PDB file of C-alpha atoms in Angstrom:
ATOM      1  CA  MET A  18      57.949-111.841-108.011  1.00 90.00           C
ATOM      2  CA  ASN A  19      57.234-115.550-108.378  1.00 92.00           C
ATOM      3  CA  ARG A  20      59.545-117.507-110.663  1.00 94.00           C
ATOM      4  CA  PHE A  21      58.166-119.569-113.551  1.00 95.00           C
ATOM      5  CA  ILE A  22      59.337-121.443-116.634  1.00 96.00           C
ATOM      6  CA  VAL A  23      59.167-119.842-120.069  1.00 95.00           C
ATOM      7  CA  ALA A  24      59.143-121.981-123.193  1.00 95.00           C
ATOM      8  CA  GLU A  25      60.398-120.600-126.499  1.00 94.00           C
ATOM      9  CA  ALA A  26      58.140-122.314-129.027  1.00 94.00           C
ATOM     10  CA  SER A  27      60.513-121.328-131.848  1.00 95.00           C
ATOM     11  CA  LYS A  28      63.199-123.550-130.295  1.00 96.00           C
ATOM     12  CA  CYS A  29      61.047-126.453-129.052  1.00 97.00           C
ATOM     13  CA  ILE A  30      61.257-129.586-131.212  1.00 96.00           C
ATOM     14  CA  GLY A  31      58.566-131.496-129.304  1.00 96.00           C
ATOM     15  CA  CYS A  32      60.928-134.256-128.157  1.00 96.00           C
ATOM     16  CA  ARG A  33      59.279-134.532-124.701  1.00 95.00           C
ATOM     17  CA  THR A  34      62.687-134.844-123.007  1.00 95.00           C
ATOM     18  CA  CYS A  35      61.434-132.263-120.494  1.00 97.00           C
ATOM     19  CA  GLU A  36      58.481-134.507-119.582  1.00 95.00           C
ATOM     20  CA  VAL A  37      60.733-137.510-118.988  1.00 92.00           C
ATOM     21  CA  ALA A  38      63.166-135.437-116.895  1.00 94.00           C
ATOM     22  CA  CYS A  39      60.261-134.119-114.833  1.00 94.00           C
ATOM     23  CA  VAL A  40      58.933-137.585-114.049  1.00 92.00           C
ATOM     24  CA  LEU A  41      62.387-138.930-113.228  1.00 91.00           C
ATOM     25  CA  ALA A  42      63.107-135.955-110.947  1.00 92.00           C
ATOM     26  CA  HIS A  43      59.891-136.496-109.000  1.00 90.00           C
ATOM     27  CA  THR A  44      59.922-140.288-108.719  1.00 85.00           C
ATOM     28  CA  GLY A  45      63.569-140.816-107.866  1.00 77.00           C
ATOM     29  CA  LYS A  46      63.716-143.569-110.475  1.00 73.00           C
ATOM     30  CA  GLU A  47      66.437-143.765-113.088  1.00 72.00           C
ATOM     31  CA  ASP A  48      64.886-146.284-115.461  1.00 68.00           C
ATOM     32  CA  VAL A  49      62.599-144.628-118.015  1.00 67.00           C
ATOM     33  CA  GLU A  50      60.951-147.932-118.941  1.00 67.00           C
ATOM     34  CA  ALA A  51      59.807-148.350-115.335  1.00 59.00           C
ATOM     35  CA  LEU A  52      57.761-145.173-115.800  1.00 68.00           C
ATOM     36  CA  ALA A  53      55.505-146.475-118.540  1.00 69.00           C
ATOM     37  CA  GLY A  54      51.755-146.343-118.138  1.00 67.00           C
ATOM     38  CA  ARG A  55      50.150-145.272-114.896  1.00 68.00           C
ATOM     39  CA  GLU A  56      53.335-143.930-113.302  1.00 75.00           C
ATOM     40  CA  PHE A  57      54.153-141.428-116.069  1.00 86.00           C
ATOM     41  CA  HIS A  58      52.795-138.121-114.760  1.00 91.00           C
ATOM     42  CA  PRO A  59      54.913-135.161-115.896  1.00 94.00           C
ATOM     43  CA  ARG A  60      54.111-131.815-114.295  1.00 96.00           C
ATOM     44  CA  LEU A  61      54.329-130.092-117.666  1.00 96.00           C
ATOM     45  CA  LYS A  62      52.813-131.200-120.972  1.00 96.00           C
ATOM     46  CA  VAL A  63      54.290-130.759-124.424  1.00 97.00           C
ATOM     47  CA  LEU A  64      51.562-129.748-126.843  1.00 95.00           C
ATOM     48  CA  LYS A  65      52.103-130.117-130.568  1.00 94.00           C
ATOM     49  CA  THR A  66      50.276-128.636-133.526  1.00 92.00           C
ATOM     50  CA  LEU A  67      51.153-128.866-137.201  1.00 91.00           C
ATOM     51  CA  THR A  68      53.374-125.788-136.961  1.00 91.00           C
ATOM     52  CA  VAL A  69      54.553-125.456-133.362  1.00 92.00           C
ATOM     53  CA  SER A  70      55.260-127.388-130.183  1.00 95.00           C
ATOM     54  CA  ALA A  71      55.859-126.136-126.664  1.00 94.00           C
ATOM     55  CA  PRO A  72      55.469-127.328-123.112  1.00 95.00           C
ATOM     56  CA  VAL A  73      52.642-125.887-121.026  1.00 95.00           C
ATOM     57  CA  THR A  74      53.582-125.400-117.404  1.00 96.00           C
ATOM     58  CA  CYS A  75      52.436-123.569-114.293  1.00 97.00           C
ATOM     59  CA  HIS A  76      53.013-119.814-114.341  1.00 96.00           C
ATOM     60  CA  HIS A  77      53.265-119.616-110.531  1.00 97.00           C
ATOM     61  CA  CYS A  78      50.945-116.589-110.676  1.00 97.00           C
ATOM     62  CA  GLU A  79      51.311-113.740-108.189  1.00 95.00           C
ATOM     63  CA  ASP A  80      47.585-113.834-107.413  1.00 96.00           C
ATOM     64  CA  ALA A  81      47.086-117.461-108.428  1.00 97.00           C
ATOM     65  CA  PRO A  82      43.500-118.464-109.230  1.00 98.00           C
ATOM     66  CA  CYS A  83      44.248-122.022-108.061  1.00 98.00           C
ATOM     67  CA  VAL A  84      45.408-120.769-104.638  1.00 98.00           C
ATOM     68  CA  ASN A  85      42.304-118.609-104.306  1.00 97.00           C
ATOM     69  CA  ALA A  86      39.974-121.413-105.420  1.00 97.00           C
ATOM     70  CA  CYS A  87      41.321-124.276-103.288  1.00 98.00           C
ATOM     71  CA  PRO A  88      38.753-124.987-100.546  1.00 97.00           C
ATOM     72  CA  SER A  89      41.187-126.983 -98.391  1.00 97.00           C
ATOM     73  CA  HIS A  90      44.089-124.485 -98.608  1.00 97.00           C
ATOM     74  CA  ALA A  91      46.280-127.227-100.084  1.00 97.00           C
ATOM     75  CA  ILE A  92      47.790-124.778-102.588  1.00 98.00           C
ATOM     76  CA  SER A  93      49.954-121.978-101.229  1.00 97.00           C
ATOM     77  CA  TYR A  94      52.932-119.733-101.920  1.00 97.00           C
ATOM     78  CA  ARG A  95      56.396-120.905-100.862  1.00 95.00           C
ATOM     79  CA  ASP A  96      59.799-119.519-101.845  1.00 93.00           C
ATOM     80  CA  ALA A  97      58.439-117.457-104.774  1.00 92.00           C
ATOM     81  CA  THR A  98      56.514-120.439-106.170  1.00 95.00           C
ATOM     82  CA  VAL A  99      53.038-121.949-105.932  1.00 97.00           C
ATOM     83  CA  GLN A 100      53.101-125.340-104.203  1.00 98.00           C
ATOM     84  CA  VAL A 101      50.579-128.117-103.448  1.00 98.00           C
ATOM     85  CA  ASP A 102      50.466-129.843-100.048  1.00 97.00           C
ATOM     86  CA  GLN A 103      49.167-133.311-100.958  1.00 93.00           C
ATOM     87  CA  SER A 104      48.242-134.087 -97.355  1.00 92.00           C
ATOM     88  CA  LYS A 105      45.571-131.360 -97.584  1.00 95.00           C
ATOM     89  CA  CYS A 106      44.446-131.943-101.187  1.00 95.00           C
ATOM     90  CA  LEU A 107      40.883-133.230-101.575  1.00 93.00           C
ATOM     91  CA  GLY A 108      41.202-133.951-105.290  1.00 94.00           C
ATOM     92  CA  CYS A 109      38.128-131.781-105.922  1.00 95.00           C
ATOM     93  CA  LYS A 110      39.466-130.351-109.236  1.00 96.00           C
ATOM     94  CA  THR A 111      38.535-126.769-108.358  1.00 97.00           C
ATOM     95  CA  CYS A 112      42.128-125.751-109.129  1.00 98.00           C
ATOM     96  CA  VAL A 113      41.887-127.342-112.592  1.00 97.00           C
ATOM     97  CA  VAL A 114      38.803-125.270-113.375  1.00 98.00           C
ATOM     98  CA  ALA A 115      40.402-122.090-111.979  1.00 98.00           C
ATOM     99  CA  CYS A 116      43.742-122.294-113.843  1.00 98.00           C
ATOM    100  CA  PRO A 117      43.584-120.101-116.972  1.00 97.00           C
ATOM    101  CA  PHE A 118      46.599-121.860-118.538  1.00 95.00           C
ATOM    102  CA  GLY A 119      45.484-125.484-118.231  1.00 96.00           C
ATOM    103  CA  ALA A 120      48.575-126.216-116.149  1.00 96.00           C
ATOM    104  CA  MET A 121      46.754-128.013-113.317  1.00 97.00           C
ATOM    105  CA  GLU A 122      45.471-131.554-113.390  1.00 96.00           C
ATOM    106  CA  VAL A 123      44.248-134.070-110.864  1.00 95.00           C
ATOM    107  CA  ILE A 124      45.763-137.536-110.989  1.00 93.00           C
ATOM    108  CA  SER A 125      44.942-140.691-109.056  1.00 88.00           C
ATOM    109  CA  ARG A 126      47.482-142.706-107.138  1.00 82.00           C
ATOM    110  CA  PRO A 127      47.056-145.851-105.048  1.00 79.00           C
ATOM    111  CA  ALA A 128      46.145-144.879-101.504  1.00 78.00           C
ATOM    112  CA  ILE A 129      48.465-146.541 -99.010  1.00 75.00           C
ATOM    113  CA  ARG A 130      47.488-146.666 -95.363  1.00 72.00           C
ATOM    114  CA  SER A 131      49.187-148.186 -92.368  1.00 70.00           C
ATOM    115  CA  PHE A 132      47.222-150.025 -89.690  1.00 69.00           C
ATOM    116  CA  ALA A 133      49.084-151.426 -86.679  1.00 71.00           C
ATOM    117  CA  GLY A 134      52.332-151.418 -88.641  1.00 71.00           C
ATOM    118  CA  ILE A 135      50.816-153.211 -91.636  1.00 72.00           C
ATOM    119  CA  VAL A 136      50.836-151.329 -94.968  1.00 65.00           C
ATOM    120  CA  VAL A 137      47.618-151.780 -96.918  1.00 66.00           C
ATOM    121  CA  ALA A 138      46.604-150.537-100.368  1.00 67.00           C
ATOM    122  CA  ASP A 139      43.239-148.899 -99.800  1.00 73.00           C
ATOM    123  CA  GLY A 140      41.673-147.532-103.004  1.00 78.00           C
ATOM    124  CA  VAL A 141      42.973-144.413-104.715  1.00 84.00           C
ATOM    125  CA  LYS A 142      43.917-140.884-103.673  1.00 87.00           C
ATOM    126  CA  ALA A 143      43.295-137.990-106.041  1.00 91.00           C
ATOM    127  CA  GLU A 144      46.005-135.308-106.037  1.00 93.00           C
ATOM    128  CA  ALA A 145      46.382-131.889-107.615  1.00 96.00           C
ATOM    129  CA  HIS A 146      49.370-132.083-109.926  1.00 96.00           C
ATOM    130  CA  LYS A 147      51.380-129.181-111.368  1.00 97.00           C
ATOM    131  CA  CYS A 148      54.881-127.857-111.879  1.00 97.00           C
ATOM    132  CA  ASP A 149      56.610-127.196-108.570  1.00 97.00           C
ATOM    133  CA  LEU A 150      59.784-125.804-110.209  1.00 97.00           C
ATOM    134  CA  CYS A 151      61.606-128.803-108.708  1.00 96.00           C
ATOM    135  CA  ILE A 152      61.714-126.752-105.511  1.00 95.00           C
ATOM    136  CA  ASP A 153      63.493-129.504-103.568  1.00 92.00           C
ATOM    137  CA  ARG A 154      66.052-130.147-106.317  1.00 93.00           C
ATOM    138  CA  ALA A 155      69.311-128.272-105.685  1.00 93.00           C
ATOM    139  CA  ALA A 156      70.101-127.998-109.406  1.00 94.00           C
ATOM    140  CA  GLY A 157      66.742-126.357-110.179  1.00 94.00           C
ATOM    141  CA  PRO A 158      64.077-127.515-112.634  1.00 97.00           C
ATOM    142  CA  ALA A 159      65.036-130.779-114.323  1.00 97.00           C
ATOM    143  CA  CYS A 160      63.209-129.857-117.528  1.00 97.00           C
ATOM    144  CA  VAL A 161      65.321-126.728-118.015  1.00 98.00           C
ATOM    145  CA  ALA A 162      68.543-128.637-117.403  1.00 97.00           C
ATOM    146  CA  VAL A 163      67.863-131.321-120.037  1.00 97.00           C
ATOM    147  CA  CYS A 164      66.238-129.386-122.869  1.00 98.00           C
ATOM    148  CA  PRO A 165      68.430-130.173-125.899  1.00 98.00           C
ATOM    149  CA  THR A 166      67.547-126.926-127.711  1.00 97.00           C
ATOM    150  CA  ASP A 167      67.682-124.589-124.688  1.00 97.00           C
ATOM    151  CA  ALA A 168      64.003-123.733-125.222  1.00 97.00           C
ATOM    152  CA  LEU A 169      63.162-123.633-121.502  1.00 97.00           C
ATOM    153  CA  HIS A 170      64.255-120.921-119.070  1.00 96.00           C
ATOM    154  CA  VAL A 171      63.446-120.009-115.495  1.00 96.00           C
ATOM    155  CA  MET A 172      62.033-116.503-115.541  1.00 95.00           C
ATOM    156  CA  ASP A 173      62.808-114.455-112.462  1.00 93.00           C
ATOM    157  CA  GLU A 174      62.652-110.726-111.785  1.00 93.00           C
ATOM    158  CA  THR A 175      66.088-110.024-113.287  1.00 94.00           C
ATOM    159  CA  ARG A 176      65.473-112.021-116.458  1.00 93.00           C
ATOM    160  CA  LEU A 177      62.032-110.458-116.866  1.00 93.00           C
ATOM    161  CA  ALA A 178      63.532-106.949-116.639  1.00 95.00           C
ATOM    162  CA  GLU A 179      66.197-107.881-119.230  1.00 95.00           C
ATOM    163  CA  THR A 180      63.565-109.279-121.596  1.00 93.00           C
ATOM    164  CA  ARG A 181      61.414-106.170-121.207  1.00 95.00           C
ATOM    165  CA  ALA A 182      64.393-103.865-121.876  1.00 96.00           C
ATOM    166  CA  ARG A 183      65.343-105.821-125.048  1.00 94.00           C
ATOM    167  CA  ARG A 184      61.778-105.617-126.347  1.00 92.00           C
ATOM    168  CA  GLN A 185      61.535-101.900-125.587  1.00 95.00           C
ATOM    169  CA  LEU A 186      64.771-101.293-127.492  1.00 95.00           C
ATOM    170  CA  ARG A 187      63.568-103.386-130.436  1.00 93.00           C
ATOM    171  CA  SER A 188      60.281-101.463-130.454  1.00 93.00           C
ATOM    172  CA  ALA A 189      62.064 -98.118-130.400  1.00 92.00           C
ATOM    173  CA  LEU A 190      64.368 -99.186-133.245  1.00 92.00           C
ATOM    174  CA  GLU A 191      61.427-100.420-135.319  1.00 90.00           C
ATOM    175  CA  ALA A 192      59.583 -97.147-134.707  1.00 87.00           C
ATOM    176  CA  SER A 193      62.636 -95.138-135.788  1.00 84.00           C
ATOM    177  CA  ASN A 194      62.870 -97.207-138.991  1.00 80.00           C
ATOM    178  CA  VAL A 195      59.208 -96.460-139.762  1.00 70.00           C
ATOM    179  CA  ASP A 196      59.759 -92.737-139.163  1.00 66.00           C
ATOM    180  CA  ALA A 197      62.781 -92.780-141.509  1.00 62.00           C
ATOM    181  CA  ALA A 198      60.742 -94.321-144.311  1.00 60.00           C
TER     182      ALA A 198
END
């Protein structure tokens, strides 16, 4: 089973700390102010309504529509996650259209090329952008680690089984209360 992040909307306060942690984890920068504007591209987005807020993030689907839709095979499965290989990404946005959760986006970055040892900025490069579960970060997803209300959790097979068992028990108890009435 692929791992993914679950957000408990009842605990989320919409502070966007998870977004900041995500950007910092993927840029290697430590100064939040340096991330303003064009460099601020979190891989999850906190959505807010009048009554609820929660981050939307990639579900790392077992049969991921984005993987199936990608014409350049830039999106693939790795270590129970769905990952994007930017060197193969065309920026065609097919993955954005295919994702049923709205967790994919395509961003533009300056394209840097090297000619005869000289580094030159050469236009822009479009890249598919989504949660990668901080796969290269030893401590796991940065967003989960910093959430001040513990609203984010990594869901794996064990945690999913525990959640299912709790809900089954709750359902059985509710059904027995109805029968008793």
